[in-house]
Each structure stands twice: as C-alpha cells, then as structure tokens.
PDB file of C-alpha atoms and ligand atoms in Angstrom:
ATOM      1  CA  MET A 941       5.442   0.188 -20.887  1.00 98.00           C
ATOM      2  CA  GLY A 942       8.707   0.243 -18.944  1.00 98.00           C
ATOM      3  CA  VAL A 943       8.877  -1.770 -15.730  1.00 98.00           C
ATOM      4  CA  VAL A 944      10.120  -0.163 -12.527  1.00 97.00           C
ATOM      5  CA  ASN A 945      10.114  -2.533  -9.578  1.00 92.00           C
ATOM      6  CA  THR A 946      10.697  -1.010  -6.174  1.00 90.00           C
ATOM      7  CA  THR A 947      10.702  -4.451  -4.553  1.00 81.00           C
ATOM      8  CA  PRO A 948      13.921  -5.600  -2.880  1.00 72.00           C
ATOM      9  CA  ASP A 949      13.195  -9.142  -4.138  1.00 59.00           C
ATOM     10  CA  SER A 950      12.451  -8.210  -7.732  1.00 53.00           C
ATOM     11  CA  PHE A 951      13.197 -11.223  -9.953  1.00 38.00           C
ATOM     12  CA  SER A 952      14.507  -9.275 -12.891  1.00 47.00           C
ATOM     13  CA  ASP A 953      16.937  -6.844 -11.340  1.00 50.00           C
ATOM     14  CA  GLY A 954      18.056  -8.775  -8.293  1.00 50.00           C
ATOM     15  CA  GLY A 955      16.882  -5.942  -6.050  1.00 48.00           C
ATOM     16  CA  ARG A 956      19.219  -3.379  -7.567  1.00 50.00           C
ATOM     17  CA  PHE A 957      16.456  -0.770  -7.656  1.00 50.00           C
ATOM     18  CA  ASP A 958      15.239  -1.094  -4.095  1.00 52.00           C
ATOM     19  CA  SER A 959      16.344   2.367  -3.044  1.00 79.00           C
ATOM     20  CA  PHE A 960      14.472   5.488  -4.058  1.00 86.00           C
ATOM     21  CA  ASP A 961      17.398   7.052  -5.932  1.00 88.00           C
ATOM     22  CA  MET A 962      18.042   3.979  -8.016  1.00 90.00           C
ATOM     23  CA  ALA A 963      14.380   3.472  -8.853  1.00 93.00           C
ATOM     24  CA  PHE A 964      14.046   7.149  -9.804  1.00 95.00           C
ATOM     25  CA  GLY A 965      17.182   7.015 -11.983  1.00 95.00           C
ATOM     26  CA  HIS A 966      15.995   3.807 -13.596  1.00 95.00           C
ATOM     27  CA  ALA A 967      12.560   5.256 -14.383  1.00 97.00           C
ATOM     28  CA  ARG A 968      14.131   8.352 -15.932  1.00 97.00           C
ATOM     29  CA  ARG A 969      16.376   6.191 -18.062  1.00 97.00           C
ATOM     30  CA  LEU A 970      13.387   4.196 -19.329  1.00 98.00           C
ATOM     31  CA  ILE A 971      11.605   7.440 -20.198  1.00 98.00           C
ATOM     32  CA  ASP A 972      14.708   8.665 -22.092  1.00 97.00           C
ATOM     33  CA  GLU A 973      14.870   5.331 -23.910  1.00 97.00           C
ATOM     34  CA  GLY A 974      11.398   5.879 -25.331  1.00 96.00           C
ATOM     35  CA  ALA A 975       8.921   4.327 -22.925  1.00 98.00           C
ATOM     36  CA  ASP A 976       5.370   5.546 -23.559  1.00 97.00           C
ATOM     37  CA  MET A 977       4.414   4.756 -19.981  1.00 98.00           C
ATOM     38  CA  ILE A 978       5.998   3.487 -16.773  1.00 98.00           C
ATOM     39  CA  ASP A 979       4.617   0.707 -14.571  1.00 98.00           C
ATOM     40  CA  ILE A 980       5.621   1.083 -10.925  1.00 98.00           C
ATOM     41  CA  GLY A 981       5.244  -1.844  -8.545  1.00 97.00           C
ATOM     42  CA  GLY A 982       5.963  -2.169  -4.844  1.00 95.00           C
ATOM     43  CA  GLU A 983       5.052  -5.807  -4.219  1.00 94.00           C
ATOM     44  CA  SER A 984       6.593  -8.699  -6.110  1.00 90.00           C
ATOM     45  CA  THR A 985       4.125 -10.971  -7.894  1.00 86.00           C
ATOM     46  CA  ARG A 986       6.663 -13.632  -8.808  1.00 83.00           C
ATOM     47  CA  PRO A 987       5.817 -17.196  -7.769  1.00 79.00           C
ATOM     48  CA  GLY A 988       6.192 -17.661  -4.021  1.00 78.00           C
ATOM     49  CA  ALA A 989       7.010 -13.982  -3.310  1.00 80.00           C
ATOM     50  CA  ALA A 990       6.171 -12.638   0.141  1.00 80.00           C
ATOM     51  CA  ARG A 991       3.117 -10.398   0.537  1.00 87.00           C
ATOM     52  CA  ILE A 992       3.558  -6.946   2.079  1.00 92.00           C
ATOM     53  CA  ASP A 993       0.956  -4.661   3.628  1.00 95.00           C
ATOM     54  CA  ALA A 994      -0.565  -1.616   1.956  1.00 97.00           C
ATOM     55  CA  ASP A 995       1.445   0.882   4.032  1.00 97.00           C
ATOM     56  CA  GLU A 996       4.736  -0.617   2.958  1.00 95.00           C
ATOM     57  CA  GLU A 997       3.623  -0.759  -0.677  1.00 96.00           C
ATOM     58  CA  ILE A 998       2.594   2.903  -0.500  1.00 97.00           C
ATOM     59  CA  GLU A 999       5.931   3.828   1.093  1.00 95.00           C
ATOM     60  CA  ARG A1000       7.802   2.144  -1.754  1.00 94.00           C
ATOM     61  CA  THR A1001       5.777   3.523  -4.653  1.00 96.00           C
ATOM     62  CA  VAL A1002       4.161   6.873  -3.812  1.00 97.00           C
ATOM     63  CA  PRO A1003       7.345   8.968  -3.281  1.00 96.00           C
ATOM     64  CA  LEU A1004       8.615   7.682  -6.624  1.00 97.00           C
ATOM     65  CA  ILE A1005       5.365   8.543  -8.417  1.00 98.00           C
ATOM     66  CA  ARG A1006       5.409  12.031  -6.871  1.00 98.00           C
ATOM     67  CA  ALA A1007       9.033  12.617  -7.863  1.00 98.00           C
ATOM     68  CA  LEU A1008       8.473  11.413 -11.425  1.00 98.00           C
ATOM     69  CA  ARG A1009       5.397  13.602 -11.737  1.00 98.00           C
ATOM     70  CA  GLU A1010       7.594  16.622 -10.988  1.00 97.00           C
ATOM     71  CA  VAL A1011       9.916  15.905 -13.908  1.00 97.00           C
ATOM     72  CA  SER A1012       7.679  14.238 -16.489  1.00 97.00           C
ATOM     73  CA  ASP A1013       4.095  14.019 -17.641  1.00 97.00           C
ATOM     74  CA  ILE A1014       4.532  10.440 -18.862  1.00 98.00           C
ATOM     75  CA  PRO A1015       1.570   8.180 -18.026  1.00 98.00           C
ATOM     76  CA  ILE A1016       2.330   6.239 -14.844  1.00 98.00           C
ATOM     77  CA  SER A1017       0.687   2.923 -14.094  1.00 98.00           C
ATOM     78  CA  ILE A1018       0.533   1.579 -10.542  1.00 98.00           C
ATOM     79  CA  ASP A1019       1.019  -2.171 -10.371  1.00 98.00           C
ATOM     80  CA  THR A1020      -1.129  -3.090  -7.388  1.00 98.00           C
ATOM     81  CA  SER A1021      -4.126  -5.108  -6.252  1.00 98.00           C
ATOM     82  CA  LYS A1022      -4.827  -3.143  -3.082  1.00 98.00           C
ATOM     83  CA  ALA A1023      -7.517  -0.459  -2.979  1.00 98.00           C
ATOM     84  CA  GLU A1024      -5.520   1.711  -0.525  1.00 98.00           C
ATOM     85  CA  VAL A1025      -2.471   1.677  -2.788  1.00 98.00           C
ATOM     86  CA  MET A1026      -4.576   2.503  -5.862  1.00 98.00           C
ATOM     87  CA  GLN A1027      -5.991   5.509  -4.046  1.00 98.00           C
ATOM     88  CA  ALA A1028      -2.628   6.806  -2.772  1.00 98.00           C
ATOM     89  CA  ALA A1029      -0.901   6.223  -6.112  1.00 98.00           C
ATOM     90  CA  VAL A1030      -3.531   8.019  -8.173  1.00 98.00           C
ATOM     91  CA  ALA A1031      -3.555  10.917  -5.672  1.00 98.00           C
ATOM     92  CA  ALA A1032       0.236  11.134  -6.187  1.00 98.00           C
ATOM     93  CA  GLY A1033      -0.105  11.249  -9.978  1.00 98.00           C
ATOM     94  CA  ALA A1034      -0.522   7.711 -11.296  1.00 98.00           C
ATOM     95  CA  THR A1035      -2.824   7.609 -14.307  1.00 98.00           C
ATOM     96  CA  MET A1036      -3.556   3.911 -14.659  1.00 98.00           C
ATOM     97  CA  ILE A1037      -4.038   0.776 -12.531  1.00 98.00           C
ATOM     98  CA  ASN A1038      -2.343  -2.482 -13.520  1.00 98.00           C
ATOM     99  CA  ASP A1039      -3.884  -5.236 -11.420  1.00 98.00           C
ATOM    100  CA  VAL A1040      -2.676  -8.840 -11.741  1.00 97.00           C
ATOM    101  CA  TRP A1041      -5.744  -9.820  -9.670  1.00 97.00           C
ATOM    102  CA  ALA A1042      -8.094  -8.124 -12.175  1.00 98.00           C
ATOM    103  CA  LEU A1043      -9.765  -6.097  -9.395  1.00 98.00           C
ATOM    104  CA  ARG A1044     -10.815  -9.204  -7.404  1.00 98.00           C
ATOM    105  CA  GLN A1045      -9.309  -8.082  -4.081  1.00 97.00           C
ATOM    106  CA  ARG A1046     -11.269  -6.276  -1.361  1.00 97.00           C
ATOM    107  CA  ASP A1047     -12.804  -2.942  -2.521  1.00 98.00           C
ATOM    108  CA  ALA A1048     -10.634  -2.906  -5.662  1.00 98.00           C
ATOM    109  CA  LEU A1049     -13.478  -2.768  -8.209  1.00 98.00           C
ATOM    110  CA  GLU A1050     -15.311   0.083  -6.504  1.00 98.00           C
ATOM    111  CA  THR A1051     -12.099   1.988  -5.800  1.00 98.00           C
ATOM    112  CA  ALA A1052     -10.826   1.732  -9.371  1.00 98.00           C
ATOM    113  CA  ALA A1053     -14.231   2.796 -10.685  1.00 98.00           C
ATOM    114  CA  GLY A1054     -14.247   5.817  -8.377  1.00 98.00           C
ATOM    115  CA  LEU A1055     -10.737   6.874  -9.356  1.00 98.00           C
ATOM    116  CA  GLY A1056     -11.744   7.162 -13.003  1.00 98.00           C
ATOM    117  CA  VAL A1057      -8.429   5.944 -14.490  1.00 98.00           C
ATOM    118  CA  PRO A1058      -7.843   3.181 -17.059  1.00 98.00           C
ATOM    119  CA  VAL A1059      -7.360  -0.331 -15.678  1.00 98.00           C
ATOM    120  CA  CYS A1060      -5.550  -3.426 -16.895  1.00 98.00           C
ATOM    121  CA  LEU A1061      -7.312  -6.659 -15.909  1.00 98.00           C
ATOM    122  CA  MET A1062      -4.961  -9.645 -15.947  1.00 98.00           C
ATOM    123  CA  HIS A1063      -5.682 -13.382 -15.929  1.00 98.00           C
ATOM    124  CA  MET A1064      -4.095 -15.462 -13.182  1.00 96.00           C
ATOM    125  CA  GLN A1065      -4.900 -19.036 -12.163  1.00 95.00           C
ATOM    126  CA  GLY A1066      -4.465 -19.447  -8.393  1.00 88.00           C
ATOM    127  CA  THR A1067      -2.431 -17.009  -6.308  1.00 87.00           C
ATOM    128  CA  PRO A1068       1.192 -15.845  -6.659  1.00 85.00           C
ATOM    129  CA  GLU A1069       2.063 -18.179  -3.760  1.00 82.00           C
ATOM    130  CA  THR A1070       0.691 -21.324  -5.421  1.00 84.00           C
ATOM    131  CA  MET A1071       0.088 -20.576  -9.101  1.00 81.00           C
ATOM    132  CA  GLN A1072       3.080 -22.415 -10.575  1.00 83.00           C
ATOM    133  CA  ARG A1073       2.653 -25.628  -8.557  1.00 85.00           C
ATOM    134  CA  ASP A1074       0.495 -27.521 -11.046  1.00 88.00           C
ATOM    135  CA  PRO A1075      -1.430 -25.238 -13.416  1.00 91.00           C
ATOM    136  CA  ARG A1076      -4.100 -27.097 -15.389  1.00 93.00           C
ATOM    137  CA  TYR A1077      -6.591 -26.118 -18.093  1.00 96.00           C
ATOM    138  CA  THR A1078      -8.872 -28.061 -20.404  1.00 96.00           C
ATOM    139  CA  ASP A1079      -8.577 -25.293 -23.017  1.00 97.00           C
ATOM    140  CA  VAL A1080      -6.250 -22.526 -21.866  1.00 98.00           C
ATOM    141  CA  VAL A1081      -7.256 -20.020 -24.564  1.00 98.00           C
ATOM    142  CA  ALA A1082     -11.008 -20.460 -24.043  1.00 98.00           C
ATOM    143  CA  GLU A1083     -10.658 -20.331 -20.249  1.00 98.00           C
ATOM    144  CA  VAL A1084      -8.515 -17.185 -20.272  1.00 98.00           C
ATOM    145  CA  ILE A1085     -10.935 -15.478 -22.673  1.00 98.00           C
ATOM    146  CA  GLU A1086     -13.937 -16.508 -20.539  1.00 98.00           C
ATOM    147  CA  PHE A1087     -12.267 -15.194 -17.381  1.00 98.00           C
ATOM    148  CA  LEU A1088     -11.314 -11.865 -18.989  1.00 98.00           C
ATOM    149  CA  ALA A1089     -14.788 -11.430 -20.488  1.00 98.00           C
ATOM    150  CA  GLY A1090     -16.231 -11.930 -16.992  1.00 98.00           C
ATOM    151  CA  ARG A1091     -13.876  -9.377 -15.476  1.00 98.00           C
ATOM    152  CA  ILE A1092     -14.672  -6.834 -18.218  1.00 98.00           C
ATOM    153  CA  GLU A1093     -18.347  -7.329 -17.415  1.00 98.00           C
ATOM    154  CA  ALA A1094     -17.753  -6.971 -13.659  1.00 98.00           C
ATOM    155  CA  ALA A1095     -15.711  -3.820 -14.206  1.00 98.00           C
ATOM    156  CA  GLN A1096     -18.390  -2.306 -16.410  1.00 98.00           C
ATOM    157  CA  ARG A1097     -21.088  -3.189 -13.866  1.00 98.00           C
ATOM    158  CA  ALA A1098     -19.038  -1.387 -11.211  1.00 98.00           C
ATOM    159  CA  GLY A1099     -18.994   1.727 -13.384  1.00 98.00           C
ATOM    160  CA  ILE A1100     -15.716   1.484 -15.297  1.00 98.00           C
ATOM    161  CA  PRO A1101     -16.461   2.404 -18.908  1.00 98.00           C
ATOM    162  CA  ARG A1102     -15.279  -0.061 -21.555  1.00 98.00           C
ATOM    163  CA  GLU A1103     -12.972   2.604 -23.059  1.00 98.00           C
ATOM    164  CA  ARG A1104     -10.950   2.528 -19.847  1.00 98.00           C
ATOM    165  CA  ILE A1105     -10.444  -1.224 -19.784  1.00 98.00           C
ATOM    166  CA  MET A1106      -7.561  -3.296 -21.180  1.00 98.00           C
ATOM    167  CA  VAL A1107      -6.808  -6.978 -20.638  1.00 98.00           C
ATOM    168  CA  ASP A1108      -3.756  -9.193 -20.275  1.00 98.00           C
ATOM    169  CA  PRO A1109      -3.545 -13.011 -20.547  1.00 98.00           C
ATOM    170  CA  GLY A1110      -1.043 -13.057 -17.671  1.00 98.00           C
ATOM    171  CA  PHE A1111       1.904 -14.946 -19.100  1.00 98.00           C
ATOM    172  CA  GLY A1112       3.540 -16.991 -16.334  1.00 96.00           C
ATOM    173  CA  PHE A1113       0.698 -16.515 -13.866  1.00 96.00           C
ATOM    174  CA  GLY A1114      -0.505 -20.077 -13.277  1.00 95.00           C
ATOM    175  CA  LYS A1115       0.706 -21.378 -16.653  1.00 96.00           C
ATOM    176  CA  THR A1116       3.182 -23.934 -17.926  1.00 96.00           C
ATOM    177  CA  ILE A1117       5.487 -23.178 -20.854  1.00 97.00           C
ATOM    178  CA  ALA A1118       3.014 -24.964 -23.144  1.00 97.00           C
ATOM    179  CA  HIS A1119       0.118 -22.846 -21.792  1.00 98.00           C
ATOM    180  CA  ASN A1120       2.130 -19.649 -22.344  1.00 98.00           C
ATOM    181  CA  LEU A1121       3.118 -20.556 -25.904  1.00 98.00           C
ATOM    182  CA  THR A1122      -0.420 -21.659 -26.782  1.00 98.00           C
ATOM    183  CA  LEU A1123      -1.745 -18.332 -25.522  1.00 98.00           C
ATOM    184  CA  LEU A1124       0.926 -16.368 -27.383  1.00 98.00           C
ATOM    185  CA  ASP A1125       0.061 -18.165 -30.597  1.00 98.00           C
ATOM    186  CA  ALA A1126      -3.657 -17.447 -30.051  1.00 97.00           C
ATOM    187  CA  LEU A1127      -3.258 -13.835 -28.955  1.00 97.00           C
ATOM    188  CA  GLY A1128      -5.319 -12.728 -31.961  1.00 96.00           C
ATOM    189  CA  GLU A1129      -8.349 -14.501 -30.472  1.00 97.00           C
ATOM    190  CA  LEU A1130      -8.134 -12.314 -27.353  1.00 98.00           C
ATOM    191  CA  ARG A1131      -8.541  -9.276 -29.578  1.00 96.00           C
ATOM    192  CA  GLU A1132     -12.133 -10.391 -30.071  1.00 96.00           C
ATOM    193  CA  LEU A1133     -12.791  -9.149 -26.523  1.00 98.00           C
ATOM    194  CA  GLY A1134     -12.722  -5.709 -28.153  1.00 98.00           C
ATOM    195  CA  VAL A1135     -10.419  -3.944 -25.685  1.00 98.00           C
ATOM    196  CA  PRO A1136      -6.687  -3.177 -25.903  1.00 98.00           C
ATOM    197  CA  LEU A1137      -4.303  -6.015 -25.148  1.00 98.00           C
ATOM    198  CA  LEU A1138      -1.361  -5.612 -22.777  1.00 98.00           C
ATOM    199  CA  VAL A1139       1.246  -8.361 -22.526  1.00 98.00           C
ATOM    200  CA  GLY A1140       4.182  -9.000 -20.237  1.00 98.00           C
ATOM    201  CA  LEU A1141       6.733 -11.546 -21.417  1.00 98.00           C
ATOM    202  CA  SER A1142       9.939  -9.688 -20.623  1.00 98.00           C
ATOM    203  CA  ARG A1143      12.578 -11.805 -18.812  1.00 97.00           C
ATOM    204  CA  LYS A1144       9.927 -14.296 -17.694  1.00 96.00           C
ATOM    205  CA  SER A1145      10.936 -17.735 -16.430  1.00 95.00           C
ATOM    206  CA  MET A1146       9.513 -19.350 -19.573  1.00 97.00           C
ATOM    207  CA  ILE A1147      12.398 -17.730 -21.489  1.00 98.00           C
ATOM    208  CA  GLY A1148      14.861 -18.876 -18.857  1.00 97.00           C
ATOM    209  CA  LYS A1149      13.584 -22.437 -19.075  1.00 97.00           C
ATOM    210  CA  ILE A1150      13.550 -22.615 -22.872  1.00 98.00           C
ATOM    211  CA  LEU A1151      16.985 -21.021 -23.289  1.00 98.00           C
ATOM    212  CA  ASP A1152      18.456 -22.202 -19.984  1.00 98.00           C
ATOM    213  CA  LYS A1153      19.492 -18.667 -19.095  1.00 97.00           C
ATOM    214  CA  PRO A1154      19.261 -16.522 -15.936  1.00 96.00           C
ATOM    215  CA  ALA A1155      17.145 -13.319 -15.892  1.00 93.00           C
ATOM    216  CA  ASP A1156      20.046 -11.065 -16.934  1.00 94.00           C
ATOM    217  CA  GLN A1157      20.642 -13.094 -20.127  1.00 97.00           C
ATOM    218  CA  ARG A1158      17.103 -13.118 -21.476  1.00 98.00           C
ATOM    219  CA  LEU A1159      17.235 -10.020 -23.681  1.00 98.00           C
ATOM    220  CA  VAL A1160      17.108 -11.809 -27.043  1.00 98.00           C
ATOM    221  CA  GLY A1161      14.354 -14.142 -25.834  1.00 98.00           C
ATOM    222  CA  SER A1162      12.392 -11.190 -24.476  1.00 98.00           C
ATOM    223  CA  ILE A1163      12.685  -9.140 -27.668  1.00 98.00           C
ATOM    224  CA  THR A1164      11.740 -12.134 -29.792  1.00 98.00           C
ATOM    225  CA  LEU A1165       8.583 -12.720 -27.749  1.00 98.00           C
ATOM    226  CA  ALA A1166       7.760  -8.996 -27.743  1.00 98.00           C
ATOM    227  CA  VAL A1167       7.904  -8.914 -31.546  1.00 98.00           C
ATOM    228  CA  ILE A1168       5.785 -12.066 -31.841  1.00 98.00           C
ATOM    229  CA  ALA A1169       3.231 -10.554 -29.439  1.00 98.00           C
ATOM    230  CA  ALA A1170       3.142  -7.289 -31.384  1.00 98.00           C
ATOM    231  CA  MET A1171       2.707  -9.216 -34.642  1.00 97.00           C
ATOM    232  CA  HIS A1172      -0.223 -11.077 -33.055  1.00 96.00           C
ATOM    233  CA  GLY A1173      -1.895  -7.806 -32.079  1.00 95.00           C
ATOM    234  CA  ALA A1174      -0.614  -6.799 -28.635  1.00 98.00           C
ATOM    235  CA  ASP A1175      -1.168  -3.072 -28.093  1.00 98.00           C
ATOM    236  CA  ILE A1176       1.053  -2.520 -25.047  1.00 98.00           C
ATOM    237  CA  LEU A1177       4.258  -4.410 -24.248  1.00 98.00           C
ATOM    238  CA  ARG A1178       5.323  -4.438 -20.580  1.00 98.00           C
ATOM    239  CA  VAL A1179       9.130  -4.659 -20.784  1.00 98.00           C
ATOM    240  CA  HIS A1180      12.328  -4.168 -18.829  1.00 98.00           C
ATOM    241  CA  ASP A1181      14.532  -3.367 -21.854  1.00 98.00           C
ATOM    242  CA  VAL A1182      12.811  -0.357 -23.351  1.00 98.00           C
ATOM    243  CA  ALA A1183      15.455   0.866 -25.836  1.00 98.00           C
ATOM    244  CA  GLU A1184      15.968  -2.553 -27.404  1.00 98.00           C
ATOM    245  CA  THR A1185      12.234  -3.316 -27.562  1.00 98.00           C
ATOM    246  CA  ALA A1186      11.512   0.107 -29.064  1.00 98.00           C
ATOM    247  CA  ASP A1187      14.019  -0.617 -31.864  1.00 98.00           C
ATOM    248  CA  ALA A1188      12.439  -4.021 -32.525  1.00 98.00           C
ATOM    249  CA  VAL A1189       8.942  -2.531 -32.615  1.00 97.00           C
ATOM    250  CA  ALA A1190      10.144   0.263 -34.921  1.00 97.00           C
ATOM    251  CA  MET A1191      11.304  -2.383 -37.409  1.00 97.00           C
ATOM    252  CA  LEU A1192       7.896  -4.045 -37.276  1.00 97.00           C
ATOM    253  CA  ARG A1193       6.198  -0.677 -37.748  1.00 96.00           C
ATOM    254  CA  ALA A1194       8.344   0.028 -40.823  1.00 97.00           C
ATOM    255  CA  LEU A1195       7.251  -3.298 -42.309  1.00 96.00           C
ATOM    256  CA  ARG A1196       3.606  -2.506 -41.607  1.00 94.00           C
ATOM    257  CA  GLU A1197       3.951   0.859 -43.347  1.00 95.00           C
ATOM    258  CA  VAL A1198       4.985  -0.760 -46.630  1.00 96.00           C
ATOM    259  CA  GLN A1199       2.229  -3.350 -46.224  1.00 92.00           C
ATOM    260  CA  ALA A1200      -0.451  -0.660 -45.776  1.00 87.00           C
TER     261      ALA A1200
HETATM  262  C1  9MG F1484       3.074  -6.837 -12.513  1.00 66.32           C
HETATM  263  N1  9MG F1484       3.234  -7.779 -13.598  1.00 66.32           N
HETATM  264  C2  9MG F1484       4.180  -8.761 -13.695  1.00 66.32           C
HETATM  265  N2  9MG F1484       4.008  -9.441 -14.823  1.00 66.32           N
HETATM  266  C3  9MG F1484       2.951  -8.883 -15.468  1.00 66.32           C
HETATM  267  C4  9MG F1484       2.287  -9.141 -16.674  1.00 66.32           C
HETATM  268  O1  9MG F1484       2.653 -10.143 -17.458  1.00 66.32           O
HETATM  269  N3  9MG F1484       1.253  -8.377 -17.014  1.00 66.32           N
HETATM  270  C5  9MG F1484       0.837  -7.364 -16.201  1.00 66.32           C
HETATM  271  N4  9MG F1484      -0.224  -6.620 -16.597  1.00 66.32           N
HETATM  272  N5  9MG F1484       1.426  -7.071 -15.041  1.00 66.32           N
HETATM  273  C6  9MG F1484       2.466  -7.822 -14.689  1.00 66.32           C
END
C-alpha cells in the first residue's frame, strides 16, 4: 500500500505533495513502482497535527481519487475517520476505508457498513493531539488485541461482513518505542483475530529515534521493519518507498518459495 498524503503538513514529505499535480504525479509513480493499492489521506494524523473539517478533507482528496480512477483501476483506500469524507471518496472511486479511529467517530460505523467496501480498523490510544504524551499499558499486546476484537465485533454488528475487515496495531499511535517493538515482535498473536493484518511502520518517529535520523533518512530502517513485519505475518504494508519495499518483499517471497 503506497502512501499519498495530500496534507501540507505531512510529516514524511515535508508538504512537497500538497498540490494536486504533485500528489497525482506521486501516486502514479507509486503505481508504476509496483504498489498494489494506494492510500490517500487529506488530514494529518501525526502527533499534535491540526484537525481540518470534512469539506477541506474532501477538497484535498476527492479530485485526486477521481483523476486516478481515470487512469488506473488500482484499489484506492481513503485514509479518513469522517463519515462525509468516506461517502464522497467512495462515490469518487475509492474502494477501501482506512480509519485510524477504527470507525469510532460520528456515523462512521453505519456509513462504512452502507458503503459496502473493505475497512481497516486501527488501534490508537488517546487522540492524535495527545496520544504521545504519556502512553501507558499493563500489557500492550493483550490490550491492542482486546481493542481490535471489540472493533471487529462492533463492525460486524453494524453490518460489515468479517471478510471486509482488516486490522492494524497502529504503530506510533499512543505507543512508546518499547510498546511498538513489543507489538512488532508479537505480531503473530494478532493473526489469531482471523482477519488480514495491515501495518504502517514506514518513516515513523520510532525509526528516527532509534537511528537518530530525520524522516528523509529512514529508508533502511523502514525496509528493515517492513521485512520483519512481513516475516511475522503482516498481509499489507503501508509504505512511502514502494519500489524499495517491493524488492525487499520479493526477496522474502523467494525464500518462502524454497521453504514451501
Ligand atoms: C493514516 N495512517 C498513518 N499511519 C498509519 C498506520 O500505521 N496504519 C494505518 N492503517 N493508517 C495509518
């Protein structure tokens, strides 16, 4: 899953893709590099990022989705928590909802159920404004699994069939480095939820802190974590560097073929 942020304050690209043309060009490049799907977001979810209203989020994302739909039939995921944005994005051609709030915002559950597209339910402790202040868990793996199991149940109760649900432990969303690494190491346990596993580790601040590197120097750290996640059973990797990650995953796949 290739990441296309249309946010001017995007942490990973310094806002380079805040204009339509640049975002469109970037998305096309990710498709050419081998992305199996594109995740388009209009509101930053990084710690402390400013919230925007639904109209602005729609303005940033929907023209891009429409334009991509004209040139490609690649699956497009809309990264949003707002029911209005989900509706507008799917009407424009998005085929999946990626919600860091796991459909806990107003009308999101019912809207996603009505739209009939797959959803990714992500774990987050707190809110993007406050989540990194002092995240605490007694048992991070058990608590993340319990939360995701509850959201799967809520989604199913709202009418979203299990086959359309995937989950994500939400690396960096209300988690210390130790929480993130513990979760990564225990990713196999999340597979017991019985739905596909999506993970986003690409360029995250955990890598920056461990390696002491800014976002544009986190490629090796990102690829390393992507490979570890894939080895632990992640089904979908949400990444900025599609070509490099695709090569790394191809190497892992080759190894698995001789193991089979
Ligand atoms: C939007 N977004 C930013 N980071 C993410 C992550 O780790 N997972 C998912 N599903 N979405 C994310």
